[in-house]
Tab-separated table of C-alpha atoms and ligand atoms in Angstrom:
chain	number	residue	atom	x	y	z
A	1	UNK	CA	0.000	0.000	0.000
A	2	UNK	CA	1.558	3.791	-0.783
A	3	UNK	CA	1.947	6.024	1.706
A	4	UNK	CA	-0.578	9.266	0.658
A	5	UNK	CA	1.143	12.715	0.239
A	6	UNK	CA	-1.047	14.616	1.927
A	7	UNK	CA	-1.096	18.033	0.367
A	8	UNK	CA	-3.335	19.924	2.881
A	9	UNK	CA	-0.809	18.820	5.413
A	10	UNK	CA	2.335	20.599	3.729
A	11	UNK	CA	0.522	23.272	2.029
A	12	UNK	CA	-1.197	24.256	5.843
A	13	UNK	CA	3.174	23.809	6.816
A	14	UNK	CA	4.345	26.458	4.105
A	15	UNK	CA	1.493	28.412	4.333
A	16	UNK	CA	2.351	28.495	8.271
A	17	UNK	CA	5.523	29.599	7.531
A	18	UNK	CA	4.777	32.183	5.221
A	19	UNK	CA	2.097	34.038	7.287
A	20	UNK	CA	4.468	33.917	10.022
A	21	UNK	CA	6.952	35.790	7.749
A	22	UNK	CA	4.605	38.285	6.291
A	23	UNK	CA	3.359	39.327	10.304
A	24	UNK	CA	6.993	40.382	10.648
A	25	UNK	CA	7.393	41.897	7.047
A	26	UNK	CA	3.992	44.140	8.150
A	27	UNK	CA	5.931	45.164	11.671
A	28	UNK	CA	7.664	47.107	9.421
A	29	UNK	CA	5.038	48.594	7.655
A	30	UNK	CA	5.203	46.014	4.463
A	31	UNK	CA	2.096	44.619	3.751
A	32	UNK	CA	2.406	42.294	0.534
A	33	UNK	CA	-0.212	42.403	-2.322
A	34	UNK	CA	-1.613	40.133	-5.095
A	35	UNK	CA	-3.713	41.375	-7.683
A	36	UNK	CA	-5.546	38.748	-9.412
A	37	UNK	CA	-7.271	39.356	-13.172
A	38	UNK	CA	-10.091	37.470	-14.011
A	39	UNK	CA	-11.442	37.868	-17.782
A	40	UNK	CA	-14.951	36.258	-18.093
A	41	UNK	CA	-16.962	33.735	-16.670
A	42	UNK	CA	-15.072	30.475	-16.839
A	43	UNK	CA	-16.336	28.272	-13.859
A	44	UNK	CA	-13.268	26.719	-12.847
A	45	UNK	CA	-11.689	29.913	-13.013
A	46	UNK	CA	-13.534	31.980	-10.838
A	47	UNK	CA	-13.495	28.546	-8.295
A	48	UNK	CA	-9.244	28.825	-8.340
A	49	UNK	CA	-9.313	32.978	-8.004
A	50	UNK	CA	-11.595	32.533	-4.700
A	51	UNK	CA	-9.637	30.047	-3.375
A	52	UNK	CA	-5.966	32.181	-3.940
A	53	UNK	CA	-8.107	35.338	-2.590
A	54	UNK	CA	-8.734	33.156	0.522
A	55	UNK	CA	-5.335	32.225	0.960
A	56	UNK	CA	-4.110	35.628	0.711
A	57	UNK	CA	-6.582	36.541	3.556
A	58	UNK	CA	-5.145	33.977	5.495
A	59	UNK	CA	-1.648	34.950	5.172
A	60	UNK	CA	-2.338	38.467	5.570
A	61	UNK	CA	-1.745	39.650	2.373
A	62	UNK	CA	-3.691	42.709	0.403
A	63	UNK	CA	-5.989	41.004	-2.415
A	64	UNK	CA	-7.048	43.279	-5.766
A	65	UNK	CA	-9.601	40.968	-7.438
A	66	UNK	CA	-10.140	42.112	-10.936
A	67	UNK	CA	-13.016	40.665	-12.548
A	68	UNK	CA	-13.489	41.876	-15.976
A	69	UNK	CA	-16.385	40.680	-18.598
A	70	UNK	CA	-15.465	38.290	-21.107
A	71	UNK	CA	-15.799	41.683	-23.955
A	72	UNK	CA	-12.934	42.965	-22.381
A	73	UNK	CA	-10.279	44.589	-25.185
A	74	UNK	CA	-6.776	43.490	-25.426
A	75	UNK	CA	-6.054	47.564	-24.944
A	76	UNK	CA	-7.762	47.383	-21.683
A	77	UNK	CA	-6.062	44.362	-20.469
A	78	UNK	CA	-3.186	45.224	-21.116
A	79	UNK	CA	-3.508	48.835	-19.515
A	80	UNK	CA	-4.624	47.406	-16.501
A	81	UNK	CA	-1.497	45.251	-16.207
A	82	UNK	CA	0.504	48.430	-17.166
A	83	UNK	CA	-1.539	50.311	-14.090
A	84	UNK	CA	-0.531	47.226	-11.584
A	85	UNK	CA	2.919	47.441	-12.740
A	86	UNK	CA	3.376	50.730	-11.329
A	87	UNK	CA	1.407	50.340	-8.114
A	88	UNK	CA	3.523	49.536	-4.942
A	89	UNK	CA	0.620	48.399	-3.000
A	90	UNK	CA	0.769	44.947	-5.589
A	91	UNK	CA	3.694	42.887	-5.490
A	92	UNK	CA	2.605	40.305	-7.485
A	93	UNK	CA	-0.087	39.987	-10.256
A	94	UNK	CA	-1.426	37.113	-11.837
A	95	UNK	CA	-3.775	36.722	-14.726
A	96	UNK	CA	-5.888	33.761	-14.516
A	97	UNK	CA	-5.863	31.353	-17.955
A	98	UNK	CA	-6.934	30.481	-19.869
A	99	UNK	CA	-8.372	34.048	-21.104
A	100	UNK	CA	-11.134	34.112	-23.687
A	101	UNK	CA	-9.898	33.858	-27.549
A	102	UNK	CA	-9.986	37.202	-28.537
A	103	UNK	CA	-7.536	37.966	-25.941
A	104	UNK	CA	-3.588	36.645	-26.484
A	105	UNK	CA	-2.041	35.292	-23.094
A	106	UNK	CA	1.316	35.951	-24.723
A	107	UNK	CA	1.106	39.542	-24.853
A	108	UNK	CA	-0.755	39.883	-21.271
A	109	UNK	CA	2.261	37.399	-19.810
A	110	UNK	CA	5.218	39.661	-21.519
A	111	UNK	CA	3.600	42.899	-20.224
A	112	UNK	CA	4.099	41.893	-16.852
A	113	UNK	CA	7.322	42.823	-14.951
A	114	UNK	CA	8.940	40.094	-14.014
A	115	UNK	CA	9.568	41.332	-10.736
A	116	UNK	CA	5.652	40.904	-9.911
A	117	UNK	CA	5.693	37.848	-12.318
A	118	UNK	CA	4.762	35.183	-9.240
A	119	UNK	CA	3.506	32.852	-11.545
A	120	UNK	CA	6.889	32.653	-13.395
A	121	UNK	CA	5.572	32.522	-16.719
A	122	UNK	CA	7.250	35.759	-18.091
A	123	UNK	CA	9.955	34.726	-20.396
A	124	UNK	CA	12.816	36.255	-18.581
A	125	UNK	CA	12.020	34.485	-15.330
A	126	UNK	CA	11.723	31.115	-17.405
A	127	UNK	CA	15.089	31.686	-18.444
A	128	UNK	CA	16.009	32.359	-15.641
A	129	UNK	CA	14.510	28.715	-14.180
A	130	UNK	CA	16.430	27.248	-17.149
A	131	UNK	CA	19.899	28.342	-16.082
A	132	UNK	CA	19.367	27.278	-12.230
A	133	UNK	CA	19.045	31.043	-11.118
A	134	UNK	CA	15.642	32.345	-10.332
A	135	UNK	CA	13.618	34.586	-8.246
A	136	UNK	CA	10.105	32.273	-8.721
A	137	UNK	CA	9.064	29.254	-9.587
A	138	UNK	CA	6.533	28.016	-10.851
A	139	UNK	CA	3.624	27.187	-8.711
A	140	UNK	CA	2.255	23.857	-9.349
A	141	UNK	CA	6.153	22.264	-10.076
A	142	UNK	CA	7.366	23.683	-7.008
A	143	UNK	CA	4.798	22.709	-5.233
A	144	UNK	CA	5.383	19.611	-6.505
A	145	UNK	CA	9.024	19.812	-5.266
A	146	UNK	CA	8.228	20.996	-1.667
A	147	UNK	CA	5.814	17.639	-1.365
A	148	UNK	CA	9.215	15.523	-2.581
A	149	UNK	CA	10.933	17.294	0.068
A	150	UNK	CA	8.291	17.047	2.936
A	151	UNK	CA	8.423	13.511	2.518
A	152	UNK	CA	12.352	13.150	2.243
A	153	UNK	CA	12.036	11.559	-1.236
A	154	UNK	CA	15.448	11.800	-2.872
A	155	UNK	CA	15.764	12.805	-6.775
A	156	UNK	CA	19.030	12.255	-6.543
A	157	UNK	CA	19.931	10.066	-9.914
A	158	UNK	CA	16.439	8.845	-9.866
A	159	UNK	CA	14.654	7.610	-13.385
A	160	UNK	CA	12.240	10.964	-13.334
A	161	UNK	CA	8.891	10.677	-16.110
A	162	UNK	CA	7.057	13.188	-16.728
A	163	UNK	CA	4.254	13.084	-18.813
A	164	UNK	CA	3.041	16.043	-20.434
A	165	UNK	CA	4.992	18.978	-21.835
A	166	UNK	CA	3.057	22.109	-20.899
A	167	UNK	CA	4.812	25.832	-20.224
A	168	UNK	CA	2.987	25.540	-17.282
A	169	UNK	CA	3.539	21.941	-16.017
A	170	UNK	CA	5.445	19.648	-17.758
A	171	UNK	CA	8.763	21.737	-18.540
A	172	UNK	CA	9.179	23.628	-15.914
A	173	UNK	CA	8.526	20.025	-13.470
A	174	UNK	CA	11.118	18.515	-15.873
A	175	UNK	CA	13.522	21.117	-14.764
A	176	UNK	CA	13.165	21.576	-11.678
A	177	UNK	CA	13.421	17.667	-11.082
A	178	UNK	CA	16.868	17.685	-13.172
A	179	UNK	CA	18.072	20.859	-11.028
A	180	UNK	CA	18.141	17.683	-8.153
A	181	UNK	CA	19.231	15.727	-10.347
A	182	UNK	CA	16.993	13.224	-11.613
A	183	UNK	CA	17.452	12.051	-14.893
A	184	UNK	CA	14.570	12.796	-16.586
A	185	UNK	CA	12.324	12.099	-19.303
A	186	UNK	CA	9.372	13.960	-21.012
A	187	UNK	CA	6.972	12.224	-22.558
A	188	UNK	CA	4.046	13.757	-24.896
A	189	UNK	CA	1.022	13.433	-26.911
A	190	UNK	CA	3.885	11.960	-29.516
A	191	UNK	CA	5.593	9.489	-27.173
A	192	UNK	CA	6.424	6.185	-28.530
A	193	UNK	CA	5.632	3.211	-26.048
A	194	UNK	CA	4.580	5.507	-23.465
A	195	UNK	CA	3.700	2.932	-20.944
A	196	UNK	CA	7.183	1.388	-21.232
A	197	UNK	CA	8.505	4.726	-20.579
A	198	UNK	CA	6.255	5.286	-18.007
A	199	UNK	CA	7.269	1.682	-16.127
A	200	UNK	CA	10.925	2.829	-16.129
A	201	UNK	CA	10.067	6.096	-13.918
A	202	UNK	CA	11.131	5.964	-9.926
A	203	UNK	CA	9.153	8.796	-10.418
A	204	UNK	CA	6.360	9.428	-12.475
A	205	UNK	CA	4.573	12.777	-12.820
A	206	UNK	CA	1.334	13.029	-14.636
A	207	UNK	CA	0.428	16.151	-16.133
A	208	UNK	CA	-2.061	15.011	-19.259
A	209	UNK	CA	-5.453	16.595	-18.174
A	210	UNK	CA	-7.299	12.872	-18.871
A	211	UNK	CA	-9.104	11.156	-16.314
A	212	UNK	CA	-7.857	7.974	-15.465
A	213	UNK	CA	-4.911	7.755	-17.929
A	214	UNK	CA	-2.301	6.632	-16.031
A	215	UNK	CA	-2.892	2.711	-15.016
A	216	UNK	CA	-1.541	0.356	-13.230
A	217	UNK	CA	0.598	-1.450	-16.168
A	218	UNK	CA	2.834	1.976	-16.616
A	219	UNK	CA	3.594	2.118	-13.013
A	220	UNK	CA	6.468	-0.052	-11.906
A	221	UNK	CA	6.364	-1.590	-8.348
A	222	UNK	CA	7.299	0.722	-5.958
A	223	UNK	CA	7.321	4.032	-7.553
A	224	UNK	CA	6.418	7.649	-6.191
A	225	UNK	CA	3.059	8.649	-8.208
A	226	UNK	CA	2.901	12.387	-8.664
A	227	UNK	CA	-0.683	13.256	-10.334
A	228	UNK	CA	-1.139	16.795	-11.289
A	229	UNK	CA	-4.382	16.428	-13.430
A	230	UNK	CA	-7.432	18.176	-12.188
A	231	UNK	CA	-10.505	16.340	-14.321
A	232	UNK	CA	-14.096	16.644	-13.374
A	233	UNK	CA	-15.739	13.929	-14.254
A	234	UNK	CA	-19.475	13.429	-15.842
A	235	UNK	CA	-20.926	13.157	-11.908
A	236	UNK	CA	-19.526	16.603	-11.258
A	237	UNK	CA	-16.716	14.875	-8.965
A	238	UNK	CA	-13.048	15.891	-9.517
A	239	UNK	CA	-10.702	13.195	-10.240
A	240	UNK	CA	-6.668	13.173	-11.406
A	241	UNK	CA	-4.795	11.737	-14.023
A	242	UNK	CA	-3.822	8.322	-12.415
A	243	UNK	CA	-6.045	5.817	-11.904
A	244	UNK	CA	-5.937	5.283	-8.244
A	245	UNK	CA	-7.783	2.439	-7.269
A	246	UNK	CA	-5.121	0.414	-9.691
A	247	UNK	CA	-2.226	2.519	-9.023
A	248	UNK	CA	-2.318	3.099	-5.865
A	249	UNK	CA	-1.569	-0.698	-4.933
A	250	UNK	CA	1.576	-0.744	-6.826
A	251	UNK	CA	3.010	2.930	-5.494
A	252	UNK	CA	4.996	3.208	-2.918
A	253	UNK	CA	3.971	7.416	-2.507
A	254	UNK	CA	1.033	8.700	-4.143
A	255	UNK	CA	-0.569	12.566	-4.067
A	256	UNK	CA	-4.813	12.019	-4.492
A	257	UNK	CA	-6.789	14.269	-6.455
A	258	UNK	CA	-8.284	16.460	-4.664
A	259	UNK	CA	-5.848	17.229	-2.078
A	260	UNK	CA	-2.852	16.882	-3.713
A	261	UNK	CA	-0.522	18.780	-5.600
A	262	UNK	CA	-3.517	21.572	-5.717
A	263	UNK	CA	-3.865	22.948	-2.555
A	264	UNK	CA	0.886	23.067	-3.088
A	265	UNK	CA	0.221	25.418	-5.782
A	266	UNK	CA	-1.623	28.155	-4.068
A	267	UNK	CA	0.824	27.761	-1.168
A	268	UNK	CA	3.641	28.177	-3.185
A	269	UNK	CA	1.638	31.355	-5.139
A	270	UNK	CA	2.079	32.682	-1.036
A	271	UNK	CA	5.755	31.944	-0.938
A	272	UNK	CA	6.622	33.620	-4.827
A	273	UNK	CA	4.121	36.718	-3.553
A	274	UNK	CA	5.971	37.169	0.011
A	275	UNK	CA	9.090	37.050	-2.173
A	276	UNK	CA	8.169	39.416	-4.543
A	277	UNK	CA	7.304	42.150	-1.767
A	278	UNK	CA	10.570	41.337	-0.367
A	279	UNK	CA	12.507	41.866	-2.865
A	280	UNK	CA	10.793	44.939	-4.093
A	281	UNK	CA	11.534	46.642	-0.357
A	282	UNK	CA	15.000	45.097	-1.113
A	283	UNK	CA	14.749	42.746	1.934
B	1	LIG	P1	-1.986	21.009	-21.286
B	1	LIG	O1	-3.249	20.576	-21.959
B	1	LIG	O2	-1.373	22.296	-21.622
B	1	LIG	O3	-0.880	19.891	-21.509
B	1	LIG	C1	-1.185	18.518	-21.501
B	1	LIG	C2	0.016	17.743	-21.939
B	1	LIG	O4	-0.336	16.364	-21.965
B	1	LIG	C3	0.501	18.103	-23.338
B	1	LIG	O5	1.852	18.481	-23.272
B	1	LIG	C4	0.339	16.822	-24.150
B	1	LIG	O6	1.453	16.555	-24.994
B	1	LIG	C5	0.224	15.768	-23.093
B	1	LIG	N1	-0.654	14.702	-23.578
B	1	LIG	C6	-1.915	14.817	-24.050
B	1	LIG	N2	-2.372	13.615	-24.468
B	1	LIG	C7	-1.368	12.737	-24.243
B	1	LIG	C8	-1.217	11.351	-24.491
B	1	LIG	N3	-2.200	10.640	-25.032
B	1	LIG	N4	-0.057	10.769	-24.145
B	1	LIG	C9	0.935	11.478	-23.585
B	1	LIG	N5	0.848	12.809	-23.340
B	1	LIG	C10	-0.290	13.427	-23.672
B	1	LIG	O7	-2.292	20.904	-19.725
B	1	LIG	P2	-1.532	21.517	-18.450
B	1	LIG	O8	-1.847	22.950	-18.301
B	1	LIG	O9	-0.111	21.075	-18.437
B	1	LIG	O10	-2.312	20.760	-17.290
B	1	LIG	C11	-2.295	19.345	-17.197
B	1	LIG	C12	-3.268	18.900	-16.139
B	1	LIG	O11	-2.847	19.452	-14.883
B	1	LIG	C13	-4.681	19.413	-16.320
B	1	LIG	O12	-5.592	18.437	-15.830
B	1	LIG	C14	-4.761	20.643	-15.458
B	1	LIG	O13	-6.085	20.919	-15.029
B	1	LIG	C15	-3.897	20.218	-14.316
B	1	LIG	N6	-3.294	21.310	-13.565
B	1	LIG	C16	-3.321	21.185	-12.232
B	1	LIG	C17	-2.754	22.150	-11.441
B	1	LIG	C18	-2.780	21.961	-9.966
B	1	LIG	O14	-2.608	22.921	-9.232
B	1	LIG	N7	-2.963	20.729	-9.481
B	1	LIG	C19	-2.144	23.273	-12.005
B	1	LIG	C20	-2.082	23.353	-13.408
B	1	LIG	C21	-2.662	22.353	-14.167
């Protein structure tokens, strides 16, 4: 049986840990922000924006919700990114994605500095991840990371799979899991013999976005299961991308869906906003 990775637990831990921080950082009269832009009225999107504006009241933080209707312009998107830039009440803004067509996430992304960037996605700070030397990572792969750590699971020249090769997942989690030192692998939509891949991983990361992909006969005995897939399913309930009545049997660690690697993200969105005011008071 696999031991469960219990992401409320270490989330609640850094989340702890950061509002402990951020009482002291207000002592002297530093009280970090994070604006959040909604465009539209995408359901699962407004569920993640309340959720990050509740963990910002927990940790003491200033919250700017921006909800804006789905006609927005790109002009007024972008000017309200522009305005954020310059305001030194917001450390840290985030645009929730995916945006509606019309609008191009590239353009929003690039506009913001990347000193308020705490979702990592501007290009500088992804080079930046690249070479080993960075201000922010990622969310959801570091919070992936932090769960590795919590539970003292070496990367150390471990046979690392990740599948899935997203800007937002599966790169960056390929990365950061080299930076330890894994030797890693990234498989895709394009993989060859992906279960074979899959059943060579120590450990395996899925980050597909399909219910129930990952079974039991790409898992090899004893492996740390890492699922990253948020899928609601036809019954409304939310399940990952591993199969976890079959896989779980074979893990040795495994991260459920919900309360996995979800609740790590928004606790590392805490850490990378703390760190932004910090650095921006040059602390
Ligand atoms: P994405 O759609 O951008 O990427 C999916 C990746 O899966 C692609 O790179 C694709 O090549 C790969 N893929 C698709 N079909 C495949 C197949 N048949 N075989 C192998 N690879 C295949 O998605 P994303 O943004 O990376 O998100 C992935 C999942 O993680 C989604 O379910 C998303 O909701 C979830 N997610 C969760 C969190 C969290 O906090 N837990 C954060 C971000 C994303």
């Amino acid at each position: 049986m696999a031991k469960l990775i219990d992401g409320k637990v270490i989330s609640a831990a850094v989340k702890a840990e950061v509002a402990a921080e951020t009482e002291e950082l207000k002592k002297q009269g530093i009280t970090p922000g994070l604006a959040v832009i909604i465009v539209g009225e995408d359901p699962a999107s407004k569920v993640y924006v309340a959720n990050k504006e509740k963990a910002c009241q927990q940790m003491g933080f200033a919250s700017f919700k921006y909800a804006l209707p789905a006609e927005t312009t790109q002009e007024e998107l972008l000017e309200l990114v522009k305005k954020l830039n310059e305001d030194p009440a917001v450390h840290g803004i985030l645009c929730q994605l995916p945006l509606p067509r019309h609008l191009d996430e590239e353009s929003v992304i690039n506009t913001i500095v990347p000193e308020k960037d705490v979702d990592a996605f501007h290009p500088q700070n992804v080079g930046k991840i690249m070479i080993g030397n960075y201000d922010f990572l990622p969310c959801t792969p570091a919070g992936v990371m932090e769960m590795l750590k919590y539970e003292n699971i070496d990367v150390n020249g471990k046979e690392c799979v990740v599948i899935g090769r997203s800007n937002i997942v599966g790169k960056p989690m390929a990365m950061l899991l080299l930076h330890k030192n894994g030797t890693v692998t990234i498989c895709h939509s394009r993989t060859k013999d992906l279960a074979e891949v899959c059943r060579r991983a120590d450990i395996l990361v899925a980050a597909v976005g399909r219910a129930n992909f990952v079974t039991a006969d790409m898992v090899k005995e004893g492996a740390v299961v890492i699922d990253v897939g948020i899928n609601r399913l036809e019954n409304g309930k939310l399940c990952g991308d591993v199969n976890f009545a079959e896989v779980e049997p074979k893990a040795s660690y495994i991260t459920p869906v919900p309360g996995g690697v979800g609740p790590m993200t928004i606790a590392t969105l805490m850490k990378n906003t703390l760190t932004a005011a910090k650095k921006q008071n040059n602390l």
